[in-house]
Amino acid sequence: MMSLSNKSKGALRPTLLSAAIAASVSASVGVYAQEQEALEEVTVTGIRTSVLDSLEAKRNADVVADVVDAGALSSLPDQSIADALGRLPGVTTVRSNGQSSQLNIRGMNGDFLQTTLNGREQASTSGYTESTRWISFDQYPAELINQAAVYKSPKASHIEGGVAGSVELKTANPLDAEKEHNFNANVRMSFNDAADEVGADEFGQRVTLSYMGKFMDDKVGVALGYSNLEQPNSFTKARTGADAQIGYEQGNDFDGDGSADALPRAFQWQSGNGTDTRNGYLASVVFQPTDNFKAQLDYFRSEFERVDTRHGITVGGLGNMGSYTLSDTEVNGGVVTDGTVIITDPKTIYDSSPWFEARSEDQSTQADSDSIGLNLEWSFGDRHTLMVDYSYSEGTKTRKDQIVSMHAYDLTTDAAGNLLAWEEAAGQSFTYSLNGDGIPSGVFSEVDFTDLDTMRLSRYEEYPHEYTDEVEAFKVDYKFDLEWGAIASVEAGFRASERTFDSERGAFLYGSRDGQFNDYCADNLSSIDCMPQELGGYVKVESTNGLPQFVVTDMDALASSIFGAGNYEGKKVFSQDWTFVESGAVTEEVLAYYLMANIDTQLGNIPVTGNFGVRIVETDVKSSGIQNVGAGNGIEITDDVGVTSDSYDYVEYGPEYTDTLPSLNLNFELTEQDYIRFAAAKVMGRPPVGQLKGGAGSWNSVNSDGATEYNVWTKGSPYLDPFRANQFDLAYEHYFEEGGAVTAALFWKDIESLVEKQYIYFDSQAERTAMFESLGIEIPVGLEAGAFETFVNNDKGGYIRGIELAGTQTFDQLPGIWAGLGLTASYSYTESETEVSGGSLYGENLPLPGLSKNVWSTTIFWDIGNFSSHLNVRYRDEFILNMPVPGSSTPVEAQAYTTVDAQISYAFDNGIDVIFSANNLTDEADVKSYGVDGALGEYTEFGRQFYLGLNYSY
């Protein structure tokens, strides 16, 4: 059962407008409290209504939870539900392309969350370089979500998986609609003040239409909804990284002080432009012929296309100090902030010398998801309720990952103009100057990125991604109401599910990233000879941060002109065996069953409510894919270019395990104004999908003794243990008689272990051989055992603890229009001893990804008659973020940021509301550190977003 409360008190029903704005200002509240008895006959409007409802609902909740409520298919003032949830205590967002996408809860990232829609587990479309299980919340239009709750303490009936918490999205029940026929239309125009600077369209739109109707004497209800979003997707970016070369090299002393200084490994200036187009569809049919039976069929579909084209200038290979001269250096704070790079020999191979390039990319994605569910509910014999639910959810995410690199060349041609010889232009140089963690300056000499006489295509790349996620589930819940001392009712049920994550990868490569010269070409999967290709007719000149360069106007047309139409599609090839290893599936079969008792009693004269129970979860994990088992040890497999190998074999393996998850929620009503809550539970969440894959690749290396070693890397291991934790919550709540409340909550989690990537290499050959034998890895003839790189459970578990403070105050006692003022505020402090590996950028242990020590949010609101307004300010401290890199991810530090949003509206008496809102008013940049404090890692600006629109309700 998904209700948070087993009580049925009531609160004032918000108007559509006030319910919409509630998402921005809601305090910690309970969820789904229904048919609550009226407090008193008072008239309130705007945000105030939602605040009072939220506080009353919080009193009745039987778990620790927060909620945002959009009313009956009305409209939130946010583009996605993530923006609204990000204002709740202890909840923060991670911005993607300037929009709130991933949620972090109580210092843990999306890997530790469970998300459901109408109580059903949802397929994920958030993968960028790998399949994931966390939900990208910008996939869900806020206009079509009726309620969204964050469960911070679980009960036995909740679906497992939320170590940090669980998020429950809910669509409306049309039989609860106010009138027989209800229609809502929402039209908003948007404007981005920075889009024009990068060639994007500044204007966009949001259109939402929804209908709810009741038929056959209120026995049949129908809800239909459609939401369309089209708006600019643009940014300006600079970073000290490109491809796999990220961060700073720290092996040389440039200022003679005896300490190594940090030198950028690469630079990249980029401008991005495109359009986000999202179409959301909702349909729900409810049949309730009697009070004892209800059948509900729900369907939800989201189509989210992100056109994401990028262009700019890239400088690579600066980490190879022996292949160029660096002069005019200036060191500040141990960082080489200024310098001039002169390429001494452009005829080097495999990225061993610096190179300068103009680059165009297409990183567009298409994310589609479908969810369907059928729910049947019977009540019989006055005390019995049986609920049966079937659900299916499917998500697909594709990304083209298309890159065109252009270099300046010295070219030799014959009398007929045929190309005879080529090498990168001699004498190229580059002078840079860092600007703290902001956008640096760069000046280039002896290279003109806009000259068709010298600029040629050096490399063409495509790395197509396709990730799918399917989850099918069947569950049964039974509730028996009884009068048995402190036990008000007993619930039991089971849920069987099967979830499959699948990935398909490929590659098409032509040319060299570091430039070509006669007899050198890094990759060629085409049927034509490798040489620099002409660009005429396919480029135009654009500028990125003052640096002019060629931009490819149509990458597919350029590729077709060179390779022929359809001859540049991504392929699975053994020369890039990661295309096989990173393809593959993980399947999880789960059977869970629970028993729970609901409490309604008194301790002395103190009313006590809550629940206690246990959930048992049986999990069967199987990973299937391809593994490098050594020459002659596999089966013959032919790749997409006709190469046959017997070094690989198909594998499928994985464990079975059982978790027992007890939980307890107790709520003590000390007085009518004072409450204490206590919750305790054991929780679990399965590891990220990419870390469960069993495919493996290999590489050879020569050790100090001259022997050739066979090294093995894997995407992961299906034998990884889940995240498991014991958690406790203690909260105090005081409610003011005149309206408002102050609350304080303490939480503590003890995580058993985390997952991290390890590079295992023992000192002796005997130890390495024993390790390979224990893993079942065949060592090819003539080779020795080497390193093993994989994901493992570490012993770095530990506590996460913190405090959440929240307050809501309305100022009814003030005179005149000032009586419409109100304030909500929350503050969270979180700390932890848990650590993860710092990876290649840090080389040390880092805090848990997603943990910001200090987080706060404040909203001031003001209602004057039909006029309503609010201003919200949110802040979060720095936190560790797992940033995607080719084939994997690496931890970086996202810097602290503050965002400011505002909205004003006026509600006419004819059902029309006029709304103006603004997001990111201070144009807050997204800043990341690549391991060197105060120096540029990644700096991205997205601009301010403004909305002007109308709501119409009938």
CSV table of C-alpha atoms in Angstrom, one decimal, residues 255-547:
chain,number,residue,atom,x,y,z
A,255,ASP,CA,59.5,28.0,-11.1
A,256,GLY,CA,62.5,26.4,-9.4
A,257,ASP,CA,61.0,26.3,-5.9
A,258,GLY,CA,61.6,22.5,-5.6
A,259,SER,CA,58.0,21.5,-5.9
A,260,ALA,CA,56.2,20.1,-8.9
A,261,ASP,CA,53.7,22.5,-10.6
A,262,ALA,CA,50.4,21.6,-12.2
A,263,LEU,CA,50.3,21.9,-16.0
A,264,PRO,CA,47.0,21.5,-18.0
A,265,ARG,CA,47.0,18.3,-20.0
A,266,ALA,CA,44.6,19.8,-22.6
A,267,PHE,CA,42.3,22.7,-23.3
A,268,GLN,CA,38.9,22.8,-24.9
A,269,TRP,CA,36.7,25.9,-25.7
A,270,GLN,CA,33.2,24.9,-26.8
A,271,SER,CA,29.9,26.5,-27.7
A,272,GLY,CA,26.8,24.3,-27.8
A,273,ASN,CA,23.4,24.9,-29.4
A,274,GLY,CA,20.3,22.9,-30.0
A,275,THR,CA,16.8,22.3,-28.9
A,276,ASP,CA,15.2,20.2,-26.2
A,277,THR,CA,11.9,18.8,-27.4
A,278,ARG,CA,9.8,16.8,-25.0
A,279,ASN,CA,6.4,15.3,-25.6
A,280,GLY,CA,4.6,13.7,-22.7
A,281,TYR,CA,1.4,11.7,-22.9
A,282,LEU,CA,-0.9,10.5,-20.1
A,283,ALA,CA,-4.0,8.4,-20.1
A,284,SER,CA,-5.9,6.9,-17.1
A,285,VAL,CA,-9.2,5.1,-16.9
A,286,VAL,CA,-10.8,4.3,-13.6
A,287,PHE,CA,-13.8,2.0,-13.2
A,288,GLN,CA,-15.4,2.0,-9.7
A,289,PRO,CA,-18.9,0.5,-9.9
A,290,THR,CA,-19.1,0.2,-6.1
A,291,ASP,CA,-17.3,1.4,-3.0
A,292,ASN,CA,-15.8,-2.1,-2.7
A,293,PHE,CA,-14.1,-2.4,-6.1
A,294,LYS,CA,-11.9,-0.2,-8.3
A,295,ALA,CA,-10.0,-1.0,-11.5
A,296,GLN,CA,-7.5,1.6,-12.8
A,297,LEU,CA,-5.5,1.4,-16.1
A,298,ASP,CA,-2.6,4.0,-16.3
A,299,TYR,CA,-0.4,4.8,-19.3
A,300,PHE,CA,2.5,7.3,-19.4
A,301,ARG,CA,4.8,8.0,-22.3
A,302,SER,CA,7.6,10.5,-22.6
A,303,GLU,CA,9.6,11.3,-25.7
A,304,PHE,CA,12.6,13.5,-25.1
A,305,GLU,CA,14.9,14.6,-28.0
A,306,ARG,CA,17.9,16.7,-27.2
A,307,VAL,CA,19.6,18.2,-30.3
A,308,ASP,CA,23.1,18.9,-28.9
A,309,THR,CA,25.6,20.1,-31.4
A,310,ARG,CA,28.9,21.6,-30.3
A,311,HIS,CA,31.9,23.4,-31.8
A,312,GLY,CA,35.1,24.9,-30.7
A,313,ILE,CA,38.8,24.6,-30.5
A,314,THR,CA,40.7,21.8,-28.8
A,315,VAL,CA,44.4,21.6,-27.7
A,316,GLY,CA,45.5,18.1,-26.8
A,317,GLY,CA,48.7,16.3,-25.8
A,318,LEU,CA,50.2,18.8,-23.4
A,319,GLY,CA,51.0,16.1,-20.9
A,320,ASN,CA,53.8,14.8,-23.2
A,321,MET,CA,56.4,17.3,-22.2
A,322,GLY,CA,59.3,15.8,-24.2
A,323,SER,CA,57.6,16.6,-27.6
A,324,TYR,CA,57.3,20.4,-27.5
A,325,THR,CA,58.8,23.5,-26.0
A,326,LEU,CA,57.0,25.4,-23.2
A,327,SER,CA,58.2,29.0,-22.7
A,328,ASP,CA,57.1,32.2,-21.1
A,329,THR,CA,55.7,30.3,-18.2
A,330,GLU,CA,54.2,31.9,-15.1
A,331,VAL,CA,53.4,29.9,-12.0
A,332,ASN,CA,50.9,31.0,-9.4
A,333,GLY,CA,49.9,28.9,-6.5
A,334,GLY,CA,51.7,25.9,-7.9
A,335,VAL,CA,49.8,26.1,-11.2
A,336,VAL,CA,51.3,27.0,-14.6
A,337,THR,CA,48.8,29.7,-15.3
A,338,ASP,CA,50.5,31.1,-18.4
A,339,GLY,CA,52.7,29.6,-21.1
A,340,THR,CA,53.5,29.4,-24.8
A,341,VAL,CA,53.4,25.9,-26.4
A,342,ILE,CA,55.5,25.5,-29.6
A,343,ILE,CA,55.1,22.2,-31.5
A,344,THR,CA,58.7,21.0,-32.4
A,345,ASP,CA,57.8,18.0,-34.5
A,346,PRO,CA,54.3,17.5,-35.9
A,347,LYS,CA,55.2,14.1,-37.3
A,348,THR,CA,54.6,12.1,-34.1
A,349,ILE,CA,52.2,9.2,-33.6
A,350,TYR,CA,49.5,8.1,-31.1
A,351,ASP,CA,48.9,11.4,-29.4
A,352,SER,CA,52.5,11.8,-28.3
A,353,SER,CA,52.8,15.5,-29.3
A,354,PRO,CA,50.5,18.5,-28.9
A,355,TRP,CA,48.0,19.2,-31.6
A,356,PHE,CA,45.6,22.1,-32.3
A,357,GLU,CA,42.2,21.4,-33.9
A,358,ALA,CA,38.8,22.9,-34.7
A,359,ARG,CA,36.2,20.4,-33.7
A,360,SER,CA,32.5,19.9,-34.4
A,361,GLU,CA,30.5,17.3,-32.4
A,362,ASP,CA,26.9,15.9,-32.4
A,363,GLN,CA,26.0,14.6,-29.0
A,364,SER,CA,22.3,14.6,-29.6
A,365,THR,CA,20.2,12.1,-27.7
A,366,GLN,CA,16.8,10.5,-27.9
A,367,ALA,CA,15.2,9.2,-24.8
A,368,ASP,CA,11.8,7.5,-24.9
A,369,SER,CA,10.0,5.8,-22.1
A,370,ASP,CA,6.7,4.0,-21.7
A,371,SER,CA,4.9,2.9,-18.6
A,372,ILE,CA,1.7,0.9,-18.3
A,373,GLY,CA,0.0,-0.5,-15.3
A,374,LEU,CA,-3.3,-2.2,-14.3
A,375,ASN,CA,-4.4,-2.0,-10.7
A,376,LEU,CA,-7.4,-3.9,-9.2
A,377,GLU,CA,-8.6,-3.3,-5.7
A,378,TRP,CA,-11.3,-5.2,-3.8
A,379,SER,CA,-12.6,-4.4,-0.3
A,380,PHE,CA,-14.7,-7.2,1.2
A,381,GLY,CA,-16.1,-8.3,4.5
A,382,ASP,CA,-15.7,-4.8,6.0
A,383,ARG,CA,-12.1,-5.6,7.1
A,384,HIS,CA,-10.3,-7.0,4.0
A,385,THR,CA,-8.7,-5.2,1.1
A,386,LEU,CA,-6.9,-7.0,-1.7
A,387,MET,CA,-4.9,-5.2,-4.3
A,388,VAL,CA,-3.4,-6.8,-7.5
A,389,ASP,CA,-1.1,-4.8,-9.7
A,390,TYR,CA,0.7,-5.5,-13.0
A,391,SER,CA,3.1,-3.1,-14.6
A,392,TYR,CA,5.5,-2.8,-17.5
A,393,SER,CA,8.0,0.0,-18.1
A,394,GLU,CA,10.5,0.3,-21.0
A,395,GLY,CA,13.1,3.0,-21.7
A,396,THR,CA,15.5,3.5,-24.6
A,397,LYS,CA,18.3,6.0,-24.8
A,398,THR,CA,20.4,6.6,-28.0
A,399,ARG,CA,23.3,8.9,-28.6
A,400,LYS,CA,25.2,9.4,-31.9
A,401,ASP,CA,28.5,10.7,-30.5
A,402,GLN,CA,29.8,12.0,-33.8
A,403,ILE,CA,33.1,14.0,-33.9
A,404,VAL,CA,34.8,15.7,-36.8
A,405,SER,CA,38.4,17.1,-36.2
A,406,MET,CA,40.0,19.6,-38.5
A,407,HIS,CA,43.7,20.4,-38.6
A,408,ALA,CA,46.0,22.8,-40.5
A,409,TYR,CA,48.3,21.0,-42.9
A,410,ASP,CA,51.3,21.6,-45.1
A,411,LEU,CA,50.2,20.0,-48.4
A,412,THR,CA,52.1,18.9,-51.5
A,413,THR,CA,50.2,18.4,-54.7
A,414,ASP,CA,51.1,17.5,-58.3
A,415,ALA,CA,50.3,19.6,-61.3
A,416,ALA,CA,46.8,18.1,-61.5
A,417,GLY,CA,46.1,19.0,-57.9
A,418,ASN,CA,46.3,15.5,-56.5
A,419,LEU,CA,47.6,15.3,-53.0
A,420,LEU,CA,51.0,13.7,-52.8
A,421,ALA,CA,52.3,14.4,-49.3
A,422,TRP,CA,50.9,15.9,-46.1
A,423,GLU,CA,51.9,16.7,-42.5
A,424,GLU,CA,50.6,19.1,-39.9
A,425,ALA,CA,51.6,22.7,-40.5
A,426,ALA,CA,55.1,23.4,-39.1
A,427,GLY,CA,55.7,26.2,-36.6
A,428,GLN,CA,52.3,26.2,-34.9
A,429,SER,CA,52.2,27.7,-31.4
A,430,PHE,CA,49.7,28.5,-28.7
A,431,THR,CA,49.8,30.9,-25.8
A,432,TYR,CA,47.3,30.5,-22.9
A,433,SER,CA,46.5,32.4,-19.7
A,434,LEU,CA,44.3,30.9,-17.0
A,435,ASN,CA,41.6,33.0,-15.4
A,436,GLY,CA,41.1,31.2,-12.1
A,437,ASP,CA,38.3,28.6,-12.5
A,438,GLY,CA,36.7,30.7,-15.2
A,439,ILE,CA,37.2,30.7,-19.0
A,440,PRO,CA,40.9,31.1,-20.0
A,441,SER,CA,42.3,33.0,-23.0
A,442,GLY,CA,44.1,31.5,-25.9
A,443,VAL,CA,46.0,32.9,-28.8
A,444,PHE,CA,47.3,30.7,-31.8
A,445,SER,CA,50.1,31.5,-34.3
A,446,GLU,CA,50.9,29.9,-37.6
A,447,VAL,CA,47.5,28.3,-37.8
A,448,ASP,CA,44.3,29.7,-39.2
A,449,PHE,CA,41.3,27.7,-38.3
A,450,THR,CA,39.2,29.4,-41.0
A,451,ASP,CA,41.6,28.9,-44.0
A,452,LEU,CA,40.3,26.3,-46.6
A,453,ASP,CA,43.7,26.3,-48.2
A,454,THR,CA,45.3,24.6,-45.2
A,455,MET,CA,42.4,23.2,-43.0
A,456,ARG,CA,41.4,19.6,-43.7
A,457,LEU,CA,39.5,16.9,-42.0
A,458,SER,CA,42.0,14.9,-39.9
A,459,ARG,CA,39.7,12.5,-38.1
A,460,TYR,CA,36.1,11.3,-38.3
A,461,GLU,CA,34.6,9.4,-35.4
A,462,GLU,CA,31.3,7.9,-34.5
A,463,TYR,CA,30.6,5.9,-31.3
A,464,PRO,CA,26.9,5.1,-31.4
A,465,HIS,CA,25.3,4.3,-28.0
A,466,GLU,CA,22.0,2.5,-27.4
A,467,TYR,CA,20.8,1.6,-23.9
A,468,THR,CA,17.6,-0.2,-23.1
A,469,ASP,CA,15.9,-0.9,-19.8
A,470,GLU,CA,12.8,-3.1,-19.4
A,471,VAL,CA,11.1,-3.9,-16.1
A,472,GLU,CA,8.0,-6.1,-15.7
A,473,ALA,CA,6.4,-6.6,-12.3
A,474,PHE,CA,3.4,-8.3,-10.7
A,475,LYS,CA,2.5,-7.7,-7.1
A,476,VAL,CA,-0.3,-8.5,-4.6
A,477,ASP,CA,-1.0,-6.6,-1.4
A,478,TYR,CA,-3.5,-7.6,1.3
A,479,LYS,CA,-4.7,-5.5,4.2
A,480,PHE,CA,-6.7,-6.8,7.2
A,481,ASP,CA,-8.3,-4.2,9.6
A,482,LEU,CA,-8.6,-5.4,13.1
A,483,GLU,CA,-8.9,-4.2,16.7
A,484,TRP,CA,-6.1,-6.1,18.4
A,485,GLY,CA,-4.6,-3.9,21.0
A,486,ALA,CA,-2.1,-1.5,19.5
A,487,ILE,CA,-2.4,-3.1,16.1
A,488,ALA,CA,-4.9,-1.3,13.8
A,489,SER,CA,-4.3,-3.4,10.7
A,490,VAL,CA,-2.0,-6.0,9.2
A,491,GLU,CA,-0.6,-5.9,5.6
A,492,ALA,CA,1.1,-8.6,3.6
A,493,GLY,CA,2.1,-9.0,0.0
A,494,PHE,CA,4.6,-10.1,-2.5
A,495,ARG,CA,6.2,-8.7,-5.7
A,496,ALA,CA,7.9,-10.5,-8.6
A,497,SER,CA,9.8,-8.6,-11.1
A,498,GLU,CA,12.3,-9.0,-14.0
A,499,ARG,CA,14.5,-6.1,-15.1
A,500,THR,CA,16.9,-6.3,-18.1
A,501,PHE,CA,19.5,-3.6,-18.9
A,502,ASP,CA,21.0,-4.0,-22.3
A,503,SER,CA,23.7,-2.0,-24.2
A,504,GLU,CA,24.9,-1.9,-27.8
A,505,ARG,CA,28.1,-0.1,-28.7
A,506,GLY,CA,30.0,0.5,-31.9
A,507,ALA,CA,32.6,2.6,-33.5
A,508,PHE,CA,33.6,4.1,-36.9
A,509,LEU,CA,37.1,5.6,-37.0
A,510,TYR,CA,39.0,7.3,-39.8
A,511,GLY,CA,42.2,9.3,-39.5
A,512,SER,CA,44.2,10.5,-36.5
A,513,ARG,CA,43.2,12.8,-33.7
A,514,ASP,CA,46.7,14.1,-33.4
A,515,GLY,CA,46.9,14.7,-37.2
A,516,GLN,CA,48.2,12.7,-40.1
A,517,PHE,CA,51.3,12.5,-42.2
A,518,ASN,CA,52.4,10.2,-45.0
A,519,ASP,CA,52.4,6.6,-43.8
A,520,TYR,CA,50.7,7.4,-40.4
A,521,CYS,CA,47.0,7.0,-39.8
A,522,ALA,CA,45.8,5.9,-36.3
A,523,ASP,CA,42.6,4.2,-37.5
A,524,ASN,CA,40.8,3.4,-40.7
A,525,LEU,CA,37.6,1.4,-40.7
A,526,SER,CA,36.6,2.7,-44.1
A,527,SER,CA,37.3,1.3,-47.6
A,528,ILE,CA,39.2,4.4,-48.7
A,529,ASP,CA,42.8,5.4,-48.2
A,530,CYS,CA,43.7,7.5,-45.2
A,531,MET,CA,44.5,11.1,-46.0
A,532,PRO,CA,43.3,14.6,-45.0
A,533,GLN,CA,40.0,15.3,-46.6
A,534,GLU,CA,38.7,18.6,-48.1
A,535,LEU,CA,36.0,20.6,-46.3
A,536,GLY,CA,34.8,22.9,-48.9
A,537,GLY,CA,31.0,23.3,-49.0
A,538,TYR,CA,30.5,21.8,-45.6
A,539,VAL,CA,31.8,24.4,-43.2
A,540,LYS,CA,31.1,27.9,-42.0
A,541,VAL,CA,33.0,30.2,-39.7
A,542,GLU,CA,31.8,30.7,-36.1
A,543,SER,CA,33.5,32.1,-33.0
A,544,THR,CA,33.8,30.5,-29.6
A,545,ASN,CA,34.9,32.8,-26.8
A,546,GLY,CA,36.6,35.1,-29.3
A,547,LEU,CA,38.3,32.2,-31.2
